[in-house]
JSON list of C-alpha atoms in Angstrom, two decimals:
[
{"chain": "A", "resi": 1, "resn": "MET", "atom": "CA", "xyz": [0.08, -0.05, -0.29]},
{"chain": "A", "resi": 2, "resn": "MET", "atom": "CA", "xyz": [0.93, 3.32, -0.68]},
{"chain": "A", "resi": 3, "resn": "GLN", "atom": "CA", "xyz": [1.51, 6.10, 2.19]},
{"chain": "A", "resi": 4, "resn": "ILE", "atom": "CA", "xyz": [0.67, 9.85, 0.65]},
{"chain": "A", "resi": 5, "resn": "PRO", "atom": "CA", "xyz": [1.79, 12.90, 2.64]},
{"chain": "A", "resi": 6, "resn": "CYS", "atom": "CA", "xyz": [-0.88, 15.10, 2.62]},
{"chain": "A", "resi": 7, "resn": "PRO", "atom": "CA", "xyz": [-0.06, 18.74, 2.82]},
{"chain": "A", "resi": 8, "resn": "TRP", "atom": "CA", "xyz": [-2.51, 19.51, 5.65]},
{"chain": "A", "resi": 9, "resn": "CYS", "atom": "CA", "xyz": [-2.95, 15.55, 7.90]},
{"chain": "A", "resi": 10, "resn": "GLY", "atom": "CA", "xyz": [0.88, 14.33, 7.07]},
{"chain": "A", "resi": 11, "resn": "LEU", "atom": "CA", "xyz": [1.61, 10.80, 6.13]},
{"chain": "A", "resi": 12, "resn": "ARG", "atom": "CA", "xyz": [-1.59, 8.94, 5.91]},
{"chain": "A", "resi": 13, "resn": "ASP", "atom": "CA", "xyz": [-2.63, 5.57, 4.10]},
{"chain": "A", "resi": 14, "resn": "GLU", "atom": "CA", "xyz": [-3.60, 5.34, 0.06]},
{"chain": "A", "resi": 15, "resn": "GLU", "atom": "CA", "xyz": [-7.18, 3.96, 0.98]},
{"chain": "A", "resi": 16, "resn": "GLU", "atom": "CA", "xyz": [-8.29, 7.49, 2.45]},
{"chain": "A", "resi": 17, "resn": "PHE", "atom": "CA", "xyz": [-7.48, 9.61, -0.73]},
{"chain": "A", "resi": 18, "resn": "CYS", "atom": "CA", "xyz": [-9.53, 9.84, -4.34]},
{"chain": "A", "resi": 19, "resn": "TRP", "atom": "CA", "xyz": [-7.21, 10.11, -7.10]},
{"chain": "A", "resi": 20, "resn": "GLY", "atom": "CA", "xyz": [-8.42, 13.05, -9.15]},
{"chain": "A", "resi": 21, "resn": "GLY", "atom": "CA", "xyz": [-6.81, 12.90, -12.79]},
{"chain": "A", "resi": 22, "resn": "GLN", "atom": "CA", "xyz": [-3.82, 14.69, -14.16]},
{"chain": "A", "resi": 23, "resn": "ALA", "atom": "CA", "xyz": [-2.99, 17.60, -12.79]},
{"chain": "A", "resi": 24, "resn": "HIS", "atom": "CA", "xyz": [-2.27, 21.36, -14.74]},
{"chain": "A", "resi": 25, "resn": "VAL", "atom": "CA", "xyz": [-5.16, 20.53, -17.05]},
{"chain": "A", "resi": 26, "resn": "THR", "atom": "CA", "xyz": [-6.39, 24.09, -18.04]},
{"chain": "A", "resi": 27, "resn": "ARG", "atom": "CA", "xyz": [-10.15, 24.64, -19.24]},
{"chain": "A", "resi": 28, "resn": "PRO", "atom": "CA", "xyz": [-10.61, 26.76, -22.27]},
{"chain": "A", "resi": 29, "resn": "ALA", "atom": "CA", "xyz": [-11.02, 30.31, -21.26]},
{"chain": "A", "resi": 30, "resn": "ASP", "atom": "CA", "xyz": [-14.06, 30.64, -23.88]},
{"chain": "A", "resi": 31, "resn": "PRO", "atom": "CA", "xyz": [-15.88, 27.22, -24.29]},
{"chain": "A", "resi": 32, "resn": "ALA", "atom": "CA", "xyz": [-18.17, 28.43, -26.71]},
{"chain": "A", "resi": 33, "resn": "LYS", "atom": "CA", "xyz": [-15.43, 29.71, -29.04]},
{"chain": "A", "resi": 34, "resn": "THR", "atom": "CA", "xyz": [-13.43, 26.45, -28.91]},
{"chain": "A", "resi": 35, "resn": "SER", "atom": "CA", "xyz": [-13.33, 24.03, -31.78]},
{"chain": "A", "resi": 36, "resn": "ASP", "atom": "CA", "xyz": [-14.78, 20.58, -31.44]},
{"chain": "A", "resi": 37, "resn": "GLY", "atom": "CA", "xyz": [-11.12, 19.30, -31.77]},
{"chain": "A", "resi": 38, "resn": "ASP", "atom": "CA", "xyz": [-9.70, 21.67, -29.15]},
{"chain": "A", "resi": 39, "resn": "TRP", "atom": "CA", "xyz": [-12.54, 20.66, -26.37]},
{"chain": "A", "resi": 40, "resn": "ALA", "atom": "CA", "xyz": [-12.21, 16.87, -27.11]},
{"chain": "A", "resi": 41, "resn": "ALA", "atom": "CA", "xyz": [-8.44, 17.33, -26.43]},
{"chain": "A", "resi": 42, "resn": "TYR", "atom": "CA", "xyz": [-9.19, 19.00, -23.33]},
{"chain": "A", "resi": 43, "resn": "GLN", "atom": "CA", "xyz": [-11.90, 16.38, -22.73]},
{"chain": "A", "resi": 44, "resn": "PHE", "atom": "CA", "xyz": [-10.47, 13.11, -22.91]},
{"chain": "A", "resi": 45, "resn": "HIS", "atom": "CA", "xyz": [-6.72, 13.40, -23.69]},
{"chain": "A", "resi": 46, "resn": "ARG", "atom": "CA", "xyz": [-4.39, 13.30, -21.18]},
{"chain": "A", "resi": 47, "resn": "LEU", "atom": "CA", "xyz": [-0.85, 12.02, -20.74]},
{"chain": "A", "resi": 48, "resn": "ASN", "atom": "CA", "xyz": [-0.34, 8.51, -19.70]},
{"chain": "A", "resi": 49, "resn": "ASN", "atom": "CA", "xyz": [3.59, 8.71, -19.51]},
{"chain": "A", "resi": 50, "resn": "LYS", "atom": "CA", "xyz": [5.79, 6.11, -18.32]},
{"chain": "A", "resi": 51, "resn": "GLY", "atom": "CA", "xyz": [7.87, 7.91, -15.16]},
{"chain": "A", "resi": 52, "resn": "GLU", "atom": "CA", "xyz": [6.94, 11.27, -13.49]},
{"chain": "A", "resi": 53, "resn": "HIS", "atom": "CA", "xyz": [3.43, 12.17, -13.51]},
{"chain": "A", "resi": 54, "resn": "LEU", "atom": "CA", "xyz": [1.77, 15.07, -11.77]},
{"chain": "A", "resi": 55, "resn": "GLU", "atom": "CA", "xyz": [-1.51, 14.05, -10.36]},
{"chain": "A", "resi": 56, "resn": "ARG", "atom": "CA", "xyz": [-4.28, 15.53, -8.55]},
{"chain": "A", "resi": 57, "resn": "TRP", "atom": "CA", "xyz": [-5.56, 13.84, -5.52]},
{"chain": "A", "resi": 58, "resn": "ARG", "atom": "CA", "xyz": [-8.13, 14.77, -2.56]},
{"chain": "A", "resi": 59, "resn": "HIS", "atom": "CA", "xyz": [-7.74, 13.32, 1.03]},
{"chain": "A", "resi": 60, "resn": "THR", "atom": "CA", "xyz": [-11.61, 12.07, 1.13]},
{"chain": "A", "resi": 61, "resn": "PHE", "atom": "CA", "xyz": [-11.71, 10.49, 4.61]},
{"chain": "A", "resi": 62, "resn": "GLY", "atom": "CA", "xyz": [-9.21, 12.93, 5.80]},
{"chain": "A", "resi": 63, "resn": "CYS", "atom": "CA", "xyz": [-9.13, 16.86, 5.56]},
{"chain": "A", "resi": 64, "resn": "ARG", "atom": "CA", "xyz": [-11.03, 16.66, 2.48]},
{"chain": "A", "resi": 65, "resn": "GLN", "atom": "CA", "xyz": [-8.33, 19.10, 0.53]},
{"chain": "A", "resi": 66, "resn": "TRP", "atom": "CA", "xyz": [-7.52, 18.86, -2.80]},
{"chain": "A", "resi": 67, "resn": "PHE", "atom": "CA", "xyz": [-3.72, 18.90, -3.54]},
{"chain": "A", "resi": 68, "resn": "ASN", "atom": "CA", "xyz": [-1.30, 17.55, -6.22]},
{"chain": "A", "resi": 69, "resn": "LEU", "atom": "CA", "xyz": [1.51, 15.12, -6.51]},
{"chain": "A", "resi": 70, "resn": "ALA", "atom": "CA", "xyz": [4.25, 14.39, -8.61]},
{"chain": "A", "resi": 71, "resn": "ARG", "atom": "CA", "xyz": [4.64, 10.10, -8.89]},
{"chain": "A", "resi": 72, "resn": "ASP", "atom": "CA", "xyz": [6.56, 7.73, -10.60]},
{"chain": "A", "resi": 73, "resn": "THR", "atom": "CA", "xyz": [4.36, 5.51, -12.43]},
{"chain": "A", "resi": 74, "resn": "VAL", "atom": "CA", "xyz": [6.70, 2.81, -12.18]},
{"chain": "A", "resi": 75, "resn": "SER", "atom": "CA", "xyz": [7.77, 2.71, -8.79]},
{"chain": "A", "resi": 76, "resn": "HIS", "atom": "CA", "xyz": [4.86, 4.37, -6.85]},
{"chain": "A", "resi": 77, "resn": "ARG", "atom": "CA", "xyz": [7.74, 6.65, -5.55]},
{"chain": "A", "resi": 78, "resn": "ILE", "atom": "CA", "xyz": [6.19, 9.93, -4.51]},
{"chain": "A", "resi": 79, "resn": "ILE", "atom": "CA", "xyz": [8.23, 12.84, -5.61]},
{"chain": "A", "resi": 80, "resn": "ALA", "atom": "CA", "xyz": [6.74, 15.69, -4.58]},
{"chain": "A", "resi": 81, "resn": "VAL", "atom": "CA", "xyz": [3.38, 17.15, -2.38]},
{"chain": "A", "resi": 82, "resn": "TYR", "atom": "CA", "xyz": [2.12, 20.78, -2.98]},
{"chain": "A", "resi": 83, "resn": "LYS", "atom": "CA", "xyz": [-0.92, 22.45, -2.65]},
{"chain": "A", "resi": 84, "resn": "MET", "atom": "CA", "xyz": [-3.21, 23.57, -5.71]},
{"chain": "A", "resi": 85, "resn": "GLY", "atom": "CA", "xyz": [-2.46, 27.00, -6.65]},
{"chain": "A", "resi": 86, "resn": "GLU", "atom": "CA", "xyz": [1.37, 26.65, -5.52]},
{"chain": "A", "resi": 87, "resn": "GLN", "atom": "CA", "xyz": [4.74, 25.82, -7.73]},
{"chain": "A", "resi": 88, "resn": "ARG", "atom": "CA", "xyz": [5.97, 22.40, -7.13]},
{"chain": "A", "resi": 89, "resn": "GLU", "atom": "CA", "xyz": [8.85, 23.13, -4.98]},
{"chain": "A", "resi": 90, "resn": "VAL", "atom": "CA", "xyz": [8.32, 20.84, -2.11]},
{"chain": "A", "resi": 91, "resn": "SER", "atom": "CA", "xyz": [10.50, 17.08, -2.38]},
{"chain": "A", "resi": 92, "resn": "CYS", "atom": "CA", "xyz": [9.79, 14.01, -0.66]},
{"chain": "A", "resi": 93, "resn": "ASP", "atom": "CA", "xyz": [13.21, 12.57, -1.09]}
]
C-alpha cells in the first residue's frame, strides 16, 4: 500500500485518498468559441507517460482538501506534494 503525505494532515494510507486525474489541465477560456477538436482534447486527452507524472489527489477521508502530487508511475515513489495553486517545490526525497 502506498502512503501519501497530505500537505495538511501528514503521512496517511492510500485508502484515505481519491485520485483526481492529471494535474494542471487548463480549461479553455471560452468554451463556446473552442473548436470541437480542442474541446475533445481538453475533455479526453491525457498524458499516460511512464515515469514522473503530475496528479491531483483528494484527502477524502481526512481534511477533504485537493492537492497535487508528482509520482513515478513505475515505482509509485512520491517525488513531491504541493497544494493547489502552488508551484512544485516540496520534495519528498
